[in-house]
Short mmCIF file of C-alpha atoms in Angstrom, two decimals:
data_model
loop_
_atom_site.label_atom_id
_atom_site.label_comp_id
_atom_site.label_asym_id
_atom_site.label_seq_id
_atom_site.Cartn_x
_atom_site.Cartn_y
_atom_site.Cartn_z
CA TYR A 1 153.17 37.13 -94.86
CA ASP A 2 150.96 35.90 -91.97
CA GLN A 3 152.18 38.73 -89.82
CA TYR A 4 152.59 41.68 -92.20
CA GLY A 5 150.44 40.83 -95.22
CA ASP A 6 151.16 41.65 -98.87
CA GLU A 7 152.99 44.86 -98.05
CA GLY A 8 155.33 43.05 -95.66
CA LEU A 9 156.04 40.39 -98.27
CA LYS A 10 156.92 43.05 -100.84
CA GLN A 11 159.32 44.68 -98.39
CA GLN A 12 160.94 41.37 -97.55
CA GLN A 13 161.36 40.55 -101.23
CA GLY A 14 162.86 43.95 -101.88
CA GLY A 15 165.43 43.48 -99.09
CA GLY A 16 167.25 40.50 -100.62
CA GLY A 17 168.07 38.96 -103.90
CA GLY A 18 164.76 37.13 -104.12
CA ALA A 19 162.79 40.09 -105.42
CA GLY A 20 160.13 39.17 -107.93
CA MET A 21 159.60 35.59 -106.74
CA ASP A 22 156.10 34.51 -105.87
CA PRO A 23 155.65 32.45 -102.66
CA PHE A 24 155.30 29.11 -104.53
CA THR A 25 158.56 29.68 -106.42
CA MET A 26 160.26 30.68 -103.17
CA PHE A 27 159.07 27.48 -101.48
CA GLN A 28 160.21 25.25 -104.35
CA HIS A 29 163.54 27.02 -104.60
CA PHE A 30 164.19 26.59 -100.93
CA PHE A 31 163.16 22.98 -100.41
CA ASN A 32 163.69 21.42 -103.88
CA GLY A 33 167.41 21.93 -104.34
CA GLY A 34 167.55 25.66 -104.83
CA GLY A 35 170.49 26.05 -102.49
CA GLY A 36 170.79 26.85 -98.82
CA GLY A 37 173.35 29.57 -98.20
CA GLY A 38 175.45 32.39 -99.45
CA GLY A 39 174.31 35.24 -101.67
CA GLY A 40 172.25 35.05 -104.75
CA GLY A 41 169.02 36.39 -103.15
CA HIS A 42 167.78 33.18 -101.50
CA PHE A 43 167.11 34.61 -98.00
CA PHE A 44 163.66 35.85 -98.51
CA PHE A 45 162.74 36.88 -94.93
CA GLN A 46 165.76 38.96 -94.02
CA THR A 47 165.39 42.75 -93.96
CA ASN A 48 168.93 43.88 -94.74
CA GLY A 49 169.89 41.79 -97.77
CA GLY A 50 172.79 39.37 -97.92
CA GLY A 51 173.25 35.77 -96.85
CA GLY A 52 172.38 33.65 -93.91
CA GLY A 53 170.97 30.49 -95.51
CA PHE A 54 168.39 28.18 -94.03
CA GLN A 55 169.51 28.76 -90.46
CA ARG A 56 168.67 32.46 -90.71
CA PHE A 57 165.32 31.64 -92.39
CA HIS A 58 164.49 29.20 -89.59
CA GLN A 59 165.26 31.76 -86.90
CA GLN A 60 163.23 34.44 -88.64
CA GLN A 61 160.23 32.11 -88.73
CA HIS A 62 160.38 31.33 -84.99
CA GLN A 63 161.69 34.63 -83.65
CA GLN A 64 159.57 37.37 -85.15
CA PRO A 65 160.93 40.87 -84.65
CA PRO A 66 159.32 42.63 -81.69
CA PRO A 67 156.45 44.87 -82.71
CA LYS A 68 156.81 48.59 -82.44
CA GLN A 69 155.48 49.95 -79.15
CA GLU A 70 152.97 52.26 -80.80
CA SER A 71 151.38 49.37 -82.69
CA ARG A 72 149.87 48.02 -79.45
CA ALA A 73 147.68 51.03 -78.74
CA LEU A 74 144.71 50.01 -80.89
CA TYR A 75 141.98 50.69 -78.32
CA THR A 76 143.59 53.07 -75.84
CA ASP A 77 141.04 55.82 -76.49
CA ALA A 78 138.05 53.55 -77.11
CA LYS A 79 136.15 54.19 -73.88
CA ASP A 80 133.20 51.94 -74.80
CA VAL A 81 135.31 48.92 -75.82
CA LEU A 82 135.85 46.49 -72.94
CA GLN A 83 139.47 45.33 -72.91
CA LEU A 84 139.44 41.89 -71.31
CA GLN A 85 142.24 40.05 -69.61
CA ALA A 86 142.10 36.34 -68.87
CA SER A 87 140.51 36.66 -65.43
CA ALA A 88 137.66 38.89 -66.62
CA PHE A 89 137.09 36.85 -69.77
CA ASN A 90 136.86 33.58 -67.85
CA THR A 91 134.55 35.10 -65.22
CA TYR A 92 132.01 36.95 -67.35
CA VAL A 93 131.97 35.99 -71.03
CA GLY A 94 129.25 33.45 -71.73
CA LYS A 95 128.41 33.23 -68.03
CA THR A 96 126.07 36.20 -67.56
CA LYS A 97 122.76 37.33 -69.03
CA ASP A 98 124.66 39.58 -71.44
CA VAL A 99 125.50 39.04 -75.09
CA TRP A 100 129.25 39.42 -75.59
CA PHE A 101 130.85 40.23 -78.94
CA VAL A 102 134.61 39.71 -78.64
CA ASN A 103 137.37 40.64 -81.06
CA PHE A 104 140.39 38.35 -80.62
CA TYR A 105 143.24 40.26 -82.22
CA SER A 106 146.96 40.79 -82.58
CA PRO A 107 148.18 44.41 -82.47
CA ASP A 108 150.60 43.62 -85.31
CA CYS A 109 147.92 42.30 -87.68
CA GLY A 110 147.07 44.64 -90.55
CA HIS A 111 143.44 43.52 -90.76
CA CYS A 112 143.10 44.00 -86.99
CA ARG A 113 144.27 47.58 -87.31
CA GLN A 114 141.86 48.20 -90.19
CA ILE A 115 138.84 47.02 -88.21
CA ALA A 116 139.72 48.96 -85.03
CA PRO A 117 137.79 52.15 -85.97
CA GLU A 118 134.68 50.15 -86.90
CA TRP A 119 134.89 48.10 -83.71
CA THR A 120 135.16 51.28 -81.66
CA LYS A 121 132.05 52.73 -83.32
CA LEU A 122 130.25 49.43 -82.81
CA ALA A 123 130.91 49.52 -79.06
CA SER A 124 129.41 52.99 -78.80
CA ALA A 125 126.40 52.05 -80.93
CA LEU A 126 125.62 48.90 -78.91
CA LYS A 127 126.40 50.32 -75.48
CA GLY A 128 123.80 49.10 -73.03
CA THR A 129 122.65 46.17 -75.17
CA VAL A 130 125.70 44.12 -76.23
CA LYS A 131 129.06 43.94 -74.44
CA VAL A 132 131.62 44.74 -77.14
CA ALA A 133 135.09 43.65 -76.07
CA VAL A 134 138.60 42.84 -77.27
CA VAL A 135 141.27 40.37 -76.21
CA ASN A 136 144.89 41.06 -77.13
CA CYS A 137 146.13 37.59 -77.96
CA ILE A 138 149.79 38.63 -77.89
CA GLU A 139 149.75 40.20 -74.45
CA ASP A 140 147.19 37.78 -72.95
CA PRO A 141 147.23 34.52 -74.94
CA GLN A 142 145.37 32.27 -72.47
CA PRO A 143 141.78 33.12 -73.56
CA CYS A 144 142.81 32.87 -77.22
CA GLN A 145 144.36 29.46 -76.71
CA ALA A 146 141.32 28.27 -74.76
CA GLN A 147 139.07 29.43 -77.62
CA SER A 148 141.34 27.81 -80.26
CA ILE A 149 141.83 31.13 -82.06
CA ARG A 150 143.78 30.46 -85.26
CA ALA A 151 143.32 33.67 -87.23
CA TYR A 152 143.29 37.38 -86.48
CA PRO A 153 140.95 38.98 -86.10
CA THR A 154 138.40 36.42 -84.95
CA LEU A 155 135.07 38.08 -84.13
CA ARG A 156 133.14 35.72 -81.88
CA LEU A 157 129.72 36.30 -80.35
CA PHE A 158 128.94 34.60 -77.03
CA LYS A 159 125.29 34.03 -76.18
CA PRO A 160 123.82 34.18 -72.66
CA ASP A 161 123.15 30.42 -72.79
CA GLY A 162 126.85 29.71 -73.32
CA GLY A 163 126.77 29.11 -77.09
CA ALA A 164 129.05 30.99 -79.49
CA THR A 165 129.15 31.84 -83.17
CA ASP A 166 131.72 33.61 -85.35
CA PHE A 167 131.00 36.57 -87.59
CA ASP A 168 132.01 36.11 -91.22
CA GLY A 169 131.04 39.02 -93.40
CA GLU A 170 131.66 42.64 -94.21
CA ARG A 171 133.31 44.22 -91.19
CA SER A 172 131.39 47.48 -91.14
CA GLN A 173 129.83 48.87 -87.99
CA GLN A 174 126.31 48.49 -89.41
CA ARG A 175 126.75 44.86 -90.51
CA LEU A 176 128.40 43.96 -87.20
CA ALA A 177 125.60 45.61 -85.23
CA THR A 178 122.87 43.87 -87.22
CA PHE A 179 124.57 40.53 -86.64
CA ALA A 180 124.96 41.04 -82.88
CA GLN A 181 121.43 42.31 -82.30
CA ARG A 182 119.97 39.12 -83.77
CA PHE A 183 121.13 37.27 -80.65
CA LEU A 184 119.61 39.58 -78.03
CA PRO A 185 117.19 37.76 -75.70
CA ASN A 186 113.51 38.51 -76.27
CA LEU A 187 112.47 40.80 -73.42
CA VAL A 188 109.17 41.94 -74.94
CA LYS A 189 106.09 40.28 -73.45
CA THR A 190 103.10 39.73 -75.73
CA LEU A 191 99.97 41.06 -74.05
CA SER A 192 96.23 41.31 -74.53
CA ALA A 193 93.61 43.56 -72.99
CA ALA A 194 93.08 40.90 -70.32
CA THR A 195 96.75 40.58 -69.34
CA VAL A 196 97.80 44.25 -69.43
CA PRO A 197 96.60 45.03 -65.87
CA ARG A 198 98.59 42.15 -64.39
CA PHE A 199 101.66 43.14 -66.40
CA ILE A 200 101.45 46.67 -65.03
CA ASP A 201 100.81 45.52 -61.46
CA GLU A 202 103.64 42.95 -61.41
CA ASN A 203 106.34 45.32 -62.67
CA PRO A 204 107.54 47.95 -60.18
CA MET A 205 109.47 49.72 -62.94
CA GLY A 206 107.97 51.99 -65.56
CA LYS A 207 106.16 50.16 -68.35
CA VAL A 208 106.34 50.68 -72.12
CA LEU A 209 103.37 49.41 -74.15
CA LEU A 210 103.51 49.17 -77.92
CA PHE A 211 100.11 49.03 -79.60
CA SER A 212 101.33 47.33 -82.75
CA ALA A 213 99.93 47.60 -86.25
CA LYS A 214 101.27 44.10 -86.92
CA GLY A 215 101.20 40.71 -85.34
CA SER A 216 104.64 41.13 -83.77
CA PRO A 217 106.88 44.12 -82.99
CA ALA A 218 109.81 45.20 -85.11
CA PRO A 219 113.29 44.12 -83.91
CA LEU A 220 113.90 47.72 -82.81
CA PHE A 221 111.45 47.29 -79.93
CA ASN A 222 113.41 44.34 -78.52
CA ILE A 223 116.67 46.28 -78.91
CA LEU A 224 115.16 49.04 -76.76
CA ALA A 225 113.85 46.47 -74.28
CA ASN A 226 117.39 45.15 -73.82
CA LYS A 227 118.85 48.63 -73.54
CA PHE A 228 116.42 49.61 -70.79
CA ARG A 229 115.99 46.17 -69.26
CA ASP A 230 116.86 47.29 -65.71
CA ARG A 231 114.71 50.40 -65.86
CA LEU A 232 111.62 49.70 -67.98
CA ALA A 233 109.42 46.67 -68.71
CA PHE A 234 108.29 46.27 -72.34
CA GLY A 235 105.07 44.76 -73.62
CA VAL A 236 103.46 44.59 -77.04
CA ILE A 237 99.75 44.38 -77.79
CA PRO A 238 99.31 42.94 -81.32
CA PHE A 239 96.80 44.56 -83.63
CA SER A 240 94.42 41.59 -83.51
CA THR A 241 93.95 41.84 -79.73
CA ASN A 242 94.45 45.52 -78.94
CA ASP A 243 90.94 46.97 -79.39
CA ALA A 244 89.85 46.86 -75.75
CA ALA A 245 93.25 47.91 -74.39
CA ALA A 246 93.48 50.73 -76.94
CA PHE A 247 90.07 51.98 -75.89
CA GLN A 248 91.10 51.84 -72.24
CA TYR A 249 94.16 54.04 -72.82
CA GLY A 250 92.65 56.28 -75.48
CA ILE A 251 94.80 54.94 -78.32
CA SER A 252 93.31 55.62 -81.75
CA LYS A 253 96.21 55.08 -84.17
CA PHE A 254 98.67 52.26 -84.71
CA PRO A 255 101.46 51.84 -83.99
CA SER A 256 101.42 53.88 -80.76
CA LEU A 257 103.82 53.84 -77.83
CA LEU A 258 102.46 54.41 -74.33
CA VAL A 259 104.55 54.81 -71.17
CA VAL A 260 103.02 53.97 -67.79
CA ARG A 261 105.14 55.73 -65.19
CA THR A 262 105.86 54.39 -61.71
CA ASP A 263 103.36 56.85 -60.19
CA GLY A 264 100.59 55.45 -62.44
CA THR A 265 100.42 58.38 -64.85
CA THR A 266 100.65 57.70 -68.60
CA HIS A 267 102.09 59.45 -71.63
CA VAL A 268 101.74 58.72 -75.34
CA TYR A 269 104.87 59.18 -77.44
CA ASP A 270 104.34 61.43 -80.45
CA GLY A 271 107.80 61.42 -82.06
CA LEU A 272 109.54 59.42 -84.76
CA MET A 273 109.66 55.64 -84.43
CA ALA A 274 113.44 55.70 -84.84
CA GLN A 275 116.03 54.30 -82.42
CA ASP A 276 117.76 57.57 -81.51
CA SER A 277 114.48 59.43 -81.00
CA LEU A 278 112.94 56.63 -78.95
CA THR A 279 116.07 56.24 -76.82
CA THR A 280 116.09 59.94 -75.95
CA TYR A 281 112.39 59.85 -75.10
CA LEU A 282 112.60 56.74 -72.93
CA GLU A 283 115.59 58.15 -71.06
CA SER A 284 113.41 61.12 -70.13
CA GLN A 285 110.64 58.81 -68.93
CA CYS A 286 112.78 56.62 -66.69
CA ALA A 287 112.10 57.16 -63.02
CA THR A 288 115.78 56.49 -62.33
CA ARG A 289 119.06 55.63 -64.02
CA ASP A 290 120.04 53.30 -61.23
CA PRO A 291 121.16 50.07 -62.99
CA ALA A 292 119.63 47.91 -60.24
CA PRO A 293 116.02 46.80 -60.78
CA ARG A 294 113.50 48.29 -58.41
CA ALA A 295 111.93 46.06 -55.78
CA ARG A 296 108.24 46.32 -54.97
CA VAL A 297 107.67 47.41 -51.36
CA PRO A 298 105.16 45.14 -49.60
CA ALA A 299 102.07 46.75 -48.16
CA GLY A 300 102.52 47.76 -44.53
CA SER A 301 106.32 47.82 -44.77
CA GLY A 302 106.48 51.32 -43.31
CA ALA A 303 108.23 52.82 -46.33
CA GLY A 304 106.09 55.99 -46.29
CA LEU A 305 106.84 59.30 -44.61
CA VAL A 306 108.66 58.83 -41.29
CA GLU A 307 109.04 61.30 -38.43
CA LEU A 308 112.53 60.95 -36.99
CA THR A 309 112.85 60.64 -33.25
CA ALA A 310 115.86 60.06 -31.06
CA ALA A 311 114.95 56.38 -30.99
CA SER A 312 114.32 55.86 -34.71
CA ALA A 313 116.66 58.30 -36.48
CA ALA A 314 119.91 56.34 -36.27
CA GLU A 315 118.16 53.11 -37.26
CA VAL A 316 116.32 54.56 -40.29
CA CYS A 317 119.09 56.72 -41.74
CA SER A 318 121.89 54.24 -41.17
CA LYS A 319 120.22 51.75 -43.53
CA ALA A 320 119.15 54.15 -46.29
CA ARG A 321 119.89 57.54 -47.79
CA CYS A 322 117.45 59.89 -46.12
CA VAL A 323 115.74 62.88 -47.70
CA LEU A 324 115.28 64.90 -44.51
CA ALA A 325 112.92 67.86 -44.19
CA LEU A 326 113.27 70.15 -41.19
CA LEU A 327 109.88 71.72 -40.41
CA GLU A 328 108.63 74.44 -38.15
CA THR A 329 105.80 73.04 -36.00
CA ALA A 330 104.46 76.16 -34.33
CA ASN A 331 101.81 76.70 -37.02
CA HIS A 332 99.70 73.54 -37.09
CA ASP A 333 97.95 74.35 -40.38
CA GLN A 334 101.26 75.04 -42.09
CA GLN A 335 102.74 71.87 -40.62
CA ALA A 336 99.79 69.80 -41.85
CA GLU A 337 100.16 71.18 -45.37
CA SER A 338 103.91 70.48 -45.34
CA LEU A 339 103.39 66.92 -44.13
CA LYS A 340 100.79 66.34 -46.84
CA LYS A 341 103.32 67.31 -49.53
CA LEU A 342 106.04 65.19 -47.99
CA ALA A 343 103.71 62.19 -47.72
CA ALA A 344 102.99 62.45 -51.45
CA LEU A 345 106.74 62.58 -52.12
CA ALA A 346 107.33 59.54 -49.90
CA ALA A 347 104.59 57.59 -51.71
CA ARG A 348 106.09 58.49 -55.10
CA TYR A 349 109.49 57.04 -54.14
CA ALA A 350 108.28 54.23 -51.86
CA HIS A 351 109.37 51.65 -54.48
CA VAL A 352 112.96 52.93 -54.55
CA ARG A 353 115.21 50.69 -52.53
CA GLY A 354 117.62 52.46 -50.19
CA VAL A 355 115.87 55.88 -50.10
CA ARG A 356 113.57 57.15 -47.32
CA VAL A 357 111.69 60.43 -47.06
CA VAL A 358 111.73 61.61 -43.44
CA TRP A 359 111.13 64.73 -41.38
CA MET A 360 111.85 66.18 -37.97
CA PRO A 361 110.91 69.36 -36.11
CA MET A 362 113.18 72.32 -36.63
CA SER A 363 113.52 72.48 -32.85
CA GLN A 364 115.64 69.32 -33.03
CA ALA A 365 117.85 70.49 -35.90
CA ARG A 366 120.81 71.59 -33.81
CA SER A 367 122.72 68.37 -34.46
CA ILE A 368 122.13 68.74 -38.21
CA GLU A 369 123.40 72.32 -38.16
CA GLN A 370 126.54 71.24 -36.33
CA ALA A 371 127.21 68.12 -38.44
CA THR A 372 126.80 69.96 -41.74
CA GLY A 373 128.56 73.12 -40.64
CA LEU A 374 125.77 75.18 -42.22
CA GLY A 375 124.93 77.05 -39.03
CA HIS A 376 121.48 78.50 -38.49
CA LEU A 377 118.85 76.93 -40.77
CA SER A 378 115.45 78.29 -41.74
CA SER A 379 112.27 76.26 -42.12
CA PRO A 380 111.55 74.45 -44.31
CA PHE A 381 115.00 73.03 -45.05
CA VAL A 382 115.62 69.83 -47.03
CA LEU A 383 118.82 67.84 -47.40
CA ALA A 384 119.90 64.35 -48.40
CA LEU A 385 121.92 62.41 -45.82
CA ASP A 386 124.22 59.53 -46.72
CA LEU A 387 125.57 58.49 -43.34
CA LYS A 388 127.33 55.41 -44.71
CA ARG A 389 129.65 57.75 -46.59
CA ASN A 390 129.48 60.58 -44.04
CA ARG A 391 128.17 63.19 -46.47
CA PHE A 392 125.18 65.39 -47.25
CA SER A 393 123.65 67.42 -50.07
CA ALA A 394 121.36 70.39 -49.45
CA SER A 395 118.37 71.15 -51.67
CA SER A 396 118.20 74.65 -53.13
CA SER A 397 114.38 74.50 -53.15
CA THR A 398 112.19 75.30 -50.16
CA ASP A 399 109.01 74.27 -52.02
CA LEU A 400 108.13 70.89 -50.54
CA GLY A 401 105.83 70.18 -53.47
CA SER A 402 108.68 70.50 -55.98
CA LEU A 403 111.30 68.17 -54.51
CA GLY A 404 110.91 65.47 -57.18
CA PRO A 405 113.93 66.63 -59.27
CA PHE A 406 116.09 66.71 -56.14
CA VAL A 407 115.17 63.11 -55.24
CA ASP A 408 115.62 62.09 -58.89
CA ARG A 409 119.18 63.41 -58.81
CA LEU A 410 119.74 61.45 -55.62
CA THR A 411 118.54 58.18 -57.15
CA ASP A 412 120.39 58.94 -60.40
CA GLY A 413 123.68 59.47 -58.54
CA GLU A 414 123.91 63.06 -59.79
CA LEU A 415 123.85 65.01 -56.50
CA LYS A 416 126.87 67.06 -55.47
CA TRP A 417 127.87 65.87 -52.01
CA THR A 418 129.68 67.62 -49.18
CA ALA A 419 131.46 65.84 -46.33
CA LEU A 420 129.94 66.16 -42.87
CA VAL A 421 132.20 68.08 -40.49
CA ALA A 422 130.96 66.14 -37.45
CA ASP A 423 128.91 63.09 -36.58
CA VAL A 424 125.15 63.53 -36.46
CA LYS A 425 124.03 63.13 -32.83
CA TRP A 426 120.39 62.12 -32.84
CA ALA A 427 119.81 62.38 -29.09
CA ASP A 428 116.75 64.50 -28.32
CA ASP A 429 118.04 66.93 -25.72
CA GLY A 430 114.97 69.13 -25.92
CA SER A 431 116.93 72.19 -27.04
CA GLN A 432 114.88 74.79 -28.85
CA HIS A 433 115.85 76.21 -32.24
CA GLU A 434 116.09 79.99 -32.27
CA THR A 435 114.01 81.43 -35.10
CA ALA A 436 115.21 84.49 -36.99
CA SER A 437 113.74 87.77 -35.80
#
């Protein structure tokens, strides 16, 4: 019964002569003088009828039939469910800043199979906020034994501080999500008109300000703060203190959501205050999808536009991915205008760790032409160089004032790369680039 439930018990009863007995009667019959062997329908756990007595019953209890192979594939196609083995469980669960919601299950448990679709939907719904995972206690019993798991499924939530609590309620995706989200850390900072400037200055990421109509934000705002915690900083300005700040940013209705981008520009959200709509909007406002938080670049660090020379090129581009512009320098006015655009681009991405905006004269581009295999290049030409991985990606745009999307794709990891056909030789041999006639 523990393994197969009511349906399994009915099948077992139907296989022998004990059909129709309830479990209490079966127990009394077996242990209170009801007989031990032979026929007569006393072998309640056999599947093929007949005798076998207590010895067969004892073996059945301790040697369960092997489960069917297909019964183990509960989460094979659940791409958002983290399937943990002992090493990963012991390393991460309850030991990181994440909230973990873990389903300890047996693939042969009927209730475990029933909850699998809801658990799969839950993992997709909470992706980015709560780590939704499973542990197969049959194939990997160590974590289950360490957690004293005594029933399947056990749905246990592990908090970032190391505490844990079990879920006991309706096992629907919505109820499970509501339960898990209650334990998310509070990442929303309460602000006033006086503290908003410091909040903006201290956070190198984009900022999201909620001008609240209440004293505290709805739980949805903290859910979003956790989802975007490595990309956006969240602050709330309660209604009682938001007059001056609202005036400063031109906010006239409450609630209102304002995004302060990394370049200092702002935008007021005008859509529905619903999770899906807000998530889509905030994704569009993120400066990057890089999961690592952005570090502020100290003043005077030299992270602006750099002209590559034979002495500096290898040093600069070996430590970072370089966005390299090859410029014609014969026309000084044109060169000045190009450098002005590139300097603005460099300033925009100065906070992005591991990316540098650089330039060099087209007359020194021979090594780039040879390393990329692109042959003769025309000015201006822009490409991304990743020398650590020996690859490059060329921009399709020659408008130096419109390179933002290209750099965004670089920082987002969405560029299509091509392997270099030769090493880049930065030595300045003074060779002149032949311009097209």
